[in-house]
Amino acid sequence: MRLMPLPAALSAAMFAFPLLAQPLWAQPAAAPPTGSPPATAPDAAPPAIGGVPPADPVVARVNGQALHLSELEDLAQNLPPQARGLPQRVLYPILLNQLIDREALIEEARKEGLQKDPAVQHQMQMAADAALQDALISREVSPQISEAAIRARYEKEIANKPGEPEVKARQILLPTEAQADKVIAELKGGADFAALAKQYSTDPSGQQGGDLGYFKKADMLPEFSDAAFALKPGQIADKPVHSRYGWHVIQVEAVRQAPPPSFAEVHDQLRQKMIQDAVRRAILQARTGITIEMFNPDGSPMRPTDSAQPPGMDAPGADPGAAQ
């Protein structure tokens, strides 16, 4: 098992919170489907007390080692959403056999003494450290990401603020500047923009008369947006705008202030931002009050002006101190 570096692990932890919700089996399965391994031997699980099934029943034993329903749930958390939606009668035996296979491989590895291998011990320690890290992040972050908190942030930052400006524009896209200048001249002479767009434009919007609808500044290429947002309603740009797609002849038809996005539209974005903020706060808190020493790849103490670039990354023969 390869462990993720810290930033990747934290990123994964951020997206893991939705999967920590409800288990696939609220109650232990009474009996697995016909032909699947038995969920428990008659004496595998402790007897029910007062008719209440155990909270974490044994679902299998491998060489006497009890495997519990909670371990099966852990496997289920790593399934893609479409697999989690499979019927229990299909999913249960698949996961149960995966759990048994995993335990069998662990038993075999222990027989061969792999747990004594220094490289394996290092990986096991890294896994333990990653589990501690993720547990702390989850404990610190999860309580802060409630629906009420997301709603409050929406009301504070988005709901009562004006939306972004938008323009409604048309364009005629042409392959050369000369062709674009010719079209602008025709438009200045009274030609219909939509008709010329249908006749000349190489953009798919030409079939709709060049209509692009309303868009925000960030929705388009910077050079296109800069020109469009500088025009007034009804105005045609005096000069064509060049982009990697060709030469754009632009007409702005209307300008408006867009309404703020709805809570549903920005819910996931807000939630992710709140998780990132909470993770950063947890990291800053963890770094407070501890002694941190940093060193260069060669082992020398790191100075504020040092780069963390590993040795050998400079161009061959380059003198690191030569740059001014």
GROMACS .gro file of C-alpha atoms in nm:
model
  324
    1MET     CA    1   0.000   0.000   0.000
    2ARG     CA    2   0.140   0.337  -0.101
    3LEU     CA    3   0.061   0.624   0.128
    4MET     CA    4  -0.040   0.964   0.001
    5PRO     CA    5   0.176   1.265   0.088
    6LEU     CA    6   0.030   1.506   0.341
    7PRO     CA    7  -0.141   1.748   0.097
    8ALA     CA    8  -0.300   1.461  -0.097
    9ALA     CA    9  -0.411   1.287   0.221
   10LEU     CA   10  -0.571   1.603   0.351
   11SER     CA   11  -0.739   1.659   0.015
   12ALA     CA   12  -0.874   1.305   0.022
   13ALA     CA   13  -0.995   1.358   0.377
   14MET     CA   14  -1.188   1.664   0.263
   15PHE     CA   15  -1.386   1.463   0.012
   16ALA     CA   16  -1.431   1.169   0.246
   17PHE     CA   17  -1.678   1.335   0.478
   18PRO     CA   18  -1.992   1.254   0.272
   19LEU     CA   19  -1.906   0.883   0.295
   20LEU     CA   20  -1.895   0.888   0.673
   21ALA     CA   21  -2.271   0.911   0.697
   22GLN     CA   22  -2.494   0.606   0.728
   23PRO     CA   23  -2.367   0.246   0.721
   24LEU     CA   24  -2.493   0.017   0.451
   25TRP     CA   25  -2.643  -0.216   0.710
   26ALA     CA   26  -2.828  -0.048   0.993
   27GLN     CA   27  -2.898  -0.391   1.136
   28PRO     CA   28  -2.688  -0.709   1.106
   29ALA     CA   29  -2.793  -0.930   0.821
   30ALA     CA   30  -3.009  -1.215   0.945
   31ALA     CA   31  -2.876  -1.456   0.686
   32PRO     CA   32  -2.663  -1.414   0.373
   33PRO     CA   33  -2.799  -1.531   0.037
   34THR     CA   34  -2.794  -1.895  -0.058
   35GLY     CA   35  -2.453  -2.010  -0.178
   36SER     CA   36  -2.261  -1.730  -0.005
   37PRO     CA   37  -2.031  -1.787   0.292
   38PRO     CA   38  -2.219  -1.802   0.621
   39ALA     CA   39  -2.220  -1.465   0.796
   40THR     CA   40  -2.149  -1.623   1.135
   41ALA     CA   41  -2.097  -1.965   1.276
   42PRO     CA   42  -2.360  -2.068   1.537
   43ASP     CA   43  -2.120  -1.977   1.815
   44ALA     CA   44  -1.937  -1.693   1.638
   45ALA     CA   45  -2.130  -1.399   1.779
   46PRO     CA   46  -2.209  -1.333   2.142
   47PRO     CA   47  -2.566  -1.418   2.233
   48ALA     CA   48  -2.823  -1.144   2.202
   49ILE     CA   49  -2.918  -0.983   2.531
   50GLY     CA   50  -3.292  -0.945   2.573
   51GLY     CA   51  -3.340  -1.021   2.204
   52VAL     CA   52  -3.123  -0.722   2.093
   53PRO     CA   53  -2.854  -0.820   1.837
   54PRO     CA   54  -2.493  -0.722   1.916
   55ALA     CA   55  -2.387  -0.377   1.795
   56ASP     CA   56  -2.090  -0.508   1.594
   57PRO     CA   57  -2.151  -0.878   1.519
   58VAL     CA   58  -1.890  -1.120   1.394
   59VAL     CA   59  -1.942  -1.190   1.025
   60ALA     CA   60  -1.662  -1.444   0.973
   61ARG     CA   61  -1.365  -1.612   1.138
   62VAL     CA   62  -1.029  -1.683   0.974
   63ASN     CA   63  -0.809  -1.918   1.177
   64GLY     CA   64  -1.006  -1.811   1.480
   65GLN     CA   65  -0.960  -1.439   1.410
   66ALA     CA   66  -1.303  -1.272   1.433
   67LEU     CA   67  -1.399  -1.034   1.153
   68HIS     CA   68  -1.670  -0.784   1.241
   69LEU     CA   69  -1.942  -0.604   1.055
   70SER     CA   70  -1.766  -0.273   1.120
   71GLU     CA   71  -1.467  -0.396   0.917
   72LEU     CA   72  -1.699  -0.481   0.630
   73GLU     CA   73  -1.844  -0.129   0.656
   74ASP     CA   74  -1.491   0.011   0.630
   75LEU     CA   75  -1.449  -0.172   0.300
   76ALA     CA   76  -1.784  -0.039   0.181
   77GLN     CA   77  -1.675   0.321   0.242
   78ASN     CA   78  -1.414   0.289  -0.035
   79LEU     CA   79  -1.665   0.174  -0.295
   80PRO     CA   80  -1.770   0.410  -0.574
   81PRO     CA   81  -2.124   0.552  -0.531
   82GLN     CA   82  -2.272   0.326  -0.800
   83ALA     CA   83  -2.144   0.014  -0.622
   84ARG     CA   84  -2.278   0.134  -0.287
   85GLY     CA   85  -2.621   0.141  -0.445
   86LEU     CA   86  -2.622  -0.233  -0.518
   87PRO     CA   87  -2.878  -0.446  -0.329
   88GLN     CA   88  -2.754  -0.580   0.004
   89ARG     CA   89  -2.798  -0.941  -0.110
   90VAL     CA   90  -2.549  -0.871  -0.393
   91LEU     CA   91  -2.305  -0.649  -0.206
   92TYR     CA   92  -2.281  -0.838   0.122
   93PRO     CA   93  -2.121  -1.162  -0.007
   94ILE     CA   94  -1.880  -0.965  -0.230
   95LEU     CA   95  -1.754  -0.755   0.058
   96LEU     CA   96  -1.749  -1.050   0.296
   97ASN     CA   97  -1.525  -1.246   0.061
   98GLN     CA   98  -1.300  -0.940   0.016
   99LEU     CA   99  -1.271  -0.916   0.395
  100ILE     CA  100  -1.182  -1.284   0.422
  101ASP     CA  101  -0.931  -1.256   0.135
  102ARG     CA  102  -0.764  -0.961   0.306
  103GLU     CA  103  -0.734  -1.146   0.637
  104ALA     CA  104  -0.599  -1.455   0.461
  105LEU     CA  105  -0.328  -1.246   0.294
  106ILE     CA  106  -0.241  -1.080   0.625
  107GLU     CA  107  -0.213  -1.423   0.791
  108GLU     CA  108   0.016  -1.543   0.512
  109ALA     CA  109   0.232  -1.230   0.535
  110ARG     CA  110   0.273  -1.281   0.910
  111LYS     CA  111   0.368  -1.646   0.858
  112GLU     CA  112   0.647  -1.527   0.628
  113GLY     CA  113   0.761  -1.268   0.883
  114LEU     CA  114   0.701  -0.969   0.658
  115GLN     CA  115   0.598  -0.762   0.960
  116LYS     CA  116   0.967  -0.768   1.062
  117ASP     CA  117   1.087  -0.626   0.730
  118PRO     CA  118   1.216  -0.269   0.789
  119ALA     CA  119   1.049  -0.139   0.473
  120VAL     CA  120   0.715  -0.292   0.576
  121GLN     CA  121   0.753  -0.156   0.929
  122HIS     CA  122   0.812   0.189   0.778
  123GLN     CA  123   0.496   0.160   0.568
  124MET     CA  124   0.299   0.039   0.871
  125GLN     CA  125   0.420   0.336   1.074
  126MET     CA  126   0.327   0.574   0.793
  127ALA     CA  127  -0.019   0.416   0.776
  128ALA     CA  128  -0.061   0.458   1.151
  129ASP     CA  129   0.053   0.820   1.130
  130ALA     CA  130  -0.186   0.887   0.841
  131ALA     CA  131  -0.473   0.738   1.042
  132LEU     CA  132  -0.392   0.967   1.336
  133GLN     CA  133  -0.368   1.267   1.107
  134ASP     CA  134  -0.701   1.190   0.938
  135ALA     CA  135  -0.869   1.121   1.273
  136LEU     CA  136  -0.761   1.461   1.407
  137ILE     CA  137  -0.867   1.643   1.091
  138SER     CA  138  -1.204   1.464   1.092
  139ARG     CA  139  -1.263   1.542   1.459
  140GLU     CA  140  -1.175   1.908   1.416
  141VAL     CA  141  -1.345   1.969   1.082
  142SER     CA  142  -1.663   1.760   1.080
  143PRO     CA  143  -1.848   1.954   1.354
  144GLN     CA  144  -1.789   2.279   1.165
  145ILE     CA  145  -1.946   2.163   0.837
  146SER     CA  146  -2.315   2.139   0.928
  147GLU     CA  147  -2.595   2.240   0.693
  148ALA     CA  148  -2.678   2.526   0.928
  149ALA     CA  149  -2.318   2.651   0.911
  150ILE     CA  150  -2.317   2.632   0.530
  151ARG     CA  151  -2.647   2.820   0.517
  152ALA     CA  152  -2.515   3.088   0.754
  153ARG     CA  153  -2.207   3.140   0.538
  154TYR     CA  154  -2.427   3.169   0.230
  155GLU     CA  155  -2.644   3.434   0.395
  156LYS     CA  156  -2.338   3.627   0.511
  157GLU     CA  157  -2.122   3.614   0.198
  158ILE     CA  158  -2.356   3.568  -0.097
  159ALA     CA  159  -2.731   3.605  -0.043
  160ASN     CA  160  -2.745   3.980   0.024
  161LYS     CA  161  -2.470   4.089  -0.212
  162PRO     CA  162  -2.529   4.199  -0.573
  163GLY     CA  163  -2.445   3.950  -0.842
  164GLU     CA  164  -2.180   3.996  -1.108
  165PRO     CA  165  -2.236   4.216  -1.413
  166GLU     CA  166  -2.337   4.031  -1.728
  167VAL     CA  167  -2.359   4.132  -2.090
  168LYS     CA  168  -2.572   3.989  -2.370
  169ALA     CA  169  -2.371   3.986  -2.690
  170ARG     CA  170  -2.344   3.855  -3.044
  171GLN     CA  171  -2.031   3.770  -3.237
  172ILE     CA  172  -1.915   3.691  -3.587
  173LEU     CA  173  -1.599   3.478  -3.589
  174LEU     CA  174  -1.377   3.507  -3.897
  175PRO     CA  175  -1.042   3.352  -3.993
  176THR     CA  176  -0.861   3.675  -4.091
  177GLU     CA  177  -0.846   4.035  -3.974
  178ALA     CA  178  -0.918   4.160  -4.326
  179GLN     CA  179  -1.243   3.965  -4.341
  180ALA     CA  180  -1.341   4.091  -3.997
  181ASP     CA  181  -1.272   4.454  -4.099
  182LYS     CA  182  -1.487   4.404  -4.409
  183VAL     CA  183  -1.778   4.272  -4.198
  184ILE     CA  184  -1.748   4.566  -3.956
  185ALA     CA  185  -1.767   4.803  -4.251
  186GLU     CA  186  -2.085   4.633  -4.372
  187LEU     CA  187  -2.236   4.657  -4.023
  188LYS     CA  188  -2.150   5.028  -4.003
  189GLY     CA  189  -2.327   5.066  -4.336
  190GLY     CA  190  -2.648   4.928  -4.189
  191ALA     CA  191  -2.622   4.551  -4.253
  192ASP     CA  192  -2.804   4.320  -4.013
  193PHE     CA  193  -2.569   4.160  -3.759
  194ALA     CA  194  -2.763   3.832  -3.729
  195ALA     CA  195  -2.779   3.792  -4.107
  196LEU     CA  196  -2.405   3.845  -4.148
  197ALA     CA  197  -2.333   3.604  -3.863
  198LYS     CA  198  -2.533   3.332  -4.036
  199GLN     CA  199  -2.355   3.407  -4.363
  200TYR     CA  200  -1.994   3.443  -4.250
  201SER     CA  201  -1.931   3.323  -3.893
  202THR     CA  202  -1.720   3.009  -3.844
  203ASP     CA  203  -1.849   2.972  -3.487
  204PRO     CA  204  -2.150   2.741  -3.419
  205SER     CA  205  -2.331   3.042  -3.272
  206GLY     CA  206  -2.349   3.180  -3.626
  207GLN     CA  207  -2.654   2.965  -3.695
  208GLN     CA  208  -2.832   3.156  -3.417
  209GLY     CA  209  -2.726   3.489  -3.558
  210GLY     CA  210  -2.415   3.494  -3.342
  211ASP     CA  211  -2.620   3.507  -3.022
  212LEU     CA  212  -2.408   3.421  -2.715
  213GLY     CA  213  -2.674   3.503  -2.456
  214TYR     CA  214  -2.577   3.655  -2.122
  215PHE     CA  215  -2.231   3.582  -1.982
  216LYS     CA  216  -2.004   3.698  -1.701
  217LYS     CA  217  -1.658   3.836  -1.759
  218ALA     CA  218  -1.487   3.517  -1.641
  219ASP     CA  219  -1.697   3.302  -1.876
  220MET     CA  220  -1.508   3.409  -2.188
  221LEU     CA  221  -1.148   3.449  -2.298
  222PRO     CA  222  -0.996   3.760  -2.136
  223GLU     CA  223  -0.940   3.941  -2.464
  224PHE     CA  224  -1.300   3.879  -2.570
  225SER     CA  225  -1.448   3.978  -2.232
  226ASP     CA  226  -1.238   4.294  -2.205
  227ALA     CA  227  -1.374   4.414  -2.538
  228ALA     CA  228  -1.735   4.310  -2.476
  229PHE     CA  229  -1.759   4.463  -2.128
  230ALA     CA  230  -1.619   4.792  -2.261
  231LEU     CA  231  -1.913   4.832  -2.504
  232LYS     CA  232  -2.252   4.991  -2.438
  233PRO     CA  233  -2.583   4.826  -2.533
  234GLY     CA  234  -2.632   4.841  -2.909
  235GLN     CA  235  -2.266   4.921  -2.976
  236ILE     CA  236  -2.046   4.727  -3.221
  237ALA     CA  237  -1.672   4.712  -3.158
  238ASP     CA  238  -1.480   4.935  -3.401
  239LYS     CA  239  -1.200   4.682  -3.428
  240PRO     CA  240  -1.210   4.301  -3.436
  241VAL     CA  241  -1.072   4.115  -3.136
  242HIS     CA  242  -0.809   3.849  -3.197
  243SER     CA  243  -0.799   3.520  -3.002
  244ARG     CA  244  -0.668   3.172  -3.066
  245TYR     CA  245  -0.996   3.096  -3.243
  246GLY     CA  246  -0.974   3.377  -3.496
  247TRP     CA  247  -1.104   3.732  -3.528
  248HIS     CA  248  -1.421   3.827  -3.338
  249VAL     CA  249  -1.665   4.098  -3.442
  250ILE     CA  250  -1.864   4.182  -3.128
  251GLN     CA  251  -2.196   4.355  -3.065
  252VAL     CA  252  -2.335   4.408  -2.713
  253GLU     CA  253  -2.714   4.407  -2.690
  254ALA     CA  254  -2.778   4.449  -2.317
  255VAL     CA  255  -2.608   4.482  -1.979
  256ARG     CA  256  -2.750   4.364  -1.647
  257GLN     CA  257  -2.659   4.283  -1.289
  258ALA     CA  258  -2.702   3.910  -1.239
  259PRO     CA  259  -2.894   3.794  -0.931
  260PRO     CA  260  -2.685   3.620  -0.664
  261PRO     CA  261  -2.662   3.242  -0.708
  262SER     CA  262  -2.909   3.031  -0.512
  263PHE     CA  263  -2.806   2.832  -0.206
  264ALA     CA  264  -2.840   2.507  -0.403
  265GLU     CA  265  -2.612   2.636  -0.680
  266VAL     CA  266  -2.324   2.721  -0.447
  267HIS     CA  267  -2.384   2.466  -0.168
  268ASP     CA  268  -2.110   2.222  -0.268
  269GLN     CA  269  -1.862   2.499  -0.348
  270LEU     CA  270  -1.925   2.666  -0.012
  271ARG     CA  271  -1.897   2.336   0.173
  272GLN     CA  272  -1.564   2.257   0.012
  273LYS     CA  273  -1.432   2.605   0.088
  274MET     CA  274  -1.539   2.568   0.453
  275ILE     CA  275  -1.363   2.231   0.475
  276GLN     CA  276  -1.045   2.380   0.330
  277ASP     CA  277  -1.060   2.672   0.574
  278ALA     CA  278  -1.118   2.440   0.869
  279VAL     CA  279  -0.829   2.214   0.765
  280ARG     CA  280  -0.598   2.515   0.740
  281ARG     CA  281  -0.702   2.630   1.087
  282ALA     CA  282  -0.640   2.280   1.227
  283ILE     CA  283  -0.293   2.274   1.072
  284LEU     CA  284  -0.207   2.620   1.207
  285GLN     CA  285  -0.326   2.515   1.552
  286ALA     CA  286  -0.120   2.196   1.536
  287ARG     CA  287   0.192   2.394   1.443
  288THR     CA  288   0.143   2.640   1.728
  289GLY     CA  289   0.371   2.585   2.025
  290ILE     CA  290   0.592   2.321   1.862
  291THR     CA  291   0.955   2.354   1.760
  292ILE     CA  292   1.010   2.326   1.384
  293GLU     CA  293   1.353   2.303   1.223
  294MET     CA  294   1.386   2.291   0.845
  295PHE     CA  295   1.683   2.166   0.644
  296ASN     CA  296   1.788   2.168   0.281
  297PRO     CA  297   1.815   1.842   0.084
  298ASP     CA  298   2.188   1.834   0.162
  299GLY     CA  299   2.116   1.848   0.535
  300SER     CA  300   2.224   2.207   0.589
  301PRO     CA  301   1.998   2.438   0.791
  302MET     CA  302   1.744   2.612   0.571
  303ARG     CA  303   1.763   2.990   0.552
  304PRO     CA  304   1.467   3.213   0.456
  305THR     CA  305   1.626   3.269   0.113
  306ASP     CA  306   1.687   2.900   0.044
  307SER     CA  307   1.482   2.706  -0.209
  308ALA     CA  308   1.338   2.364  -0.133
  309GLN     CA  309   1.433   2.251  -0.484
  310PRO     CA  310   1.618   1.917  -0.469
  311PRO     CA  311   1.978   1.898  -0.590
  312GLY     CA  312   2.023   1.835  -0.961
  313MET     CA  313   1.711   2.029  -1.066
  314ASP     CA  314   1.912   2.325  -1.197
  315ALA     CA  315   2.016   2.338  -1.560
  316PRO     CA  316   2.344   2.148  -1.625
  317GLY     CA  317   2.644   2.365  -1.550
  318ALA     CA  318   2.433   2.643  -1.401
  319ASP     CA  319   2.577   2.835  -1.111
  320PRO     CA  320   2.300   2.871  -0.848
  321GLY     CA  321   2.458   3.194  -0.724
  322ALA     CA  322   2.503   3.349  -1.068
  323ALA     CA  323   2.143   3.467  -1.117
  324GLN     CA  324   2.084   3.829  -1.028
   0.00000   0.00000   0.00000
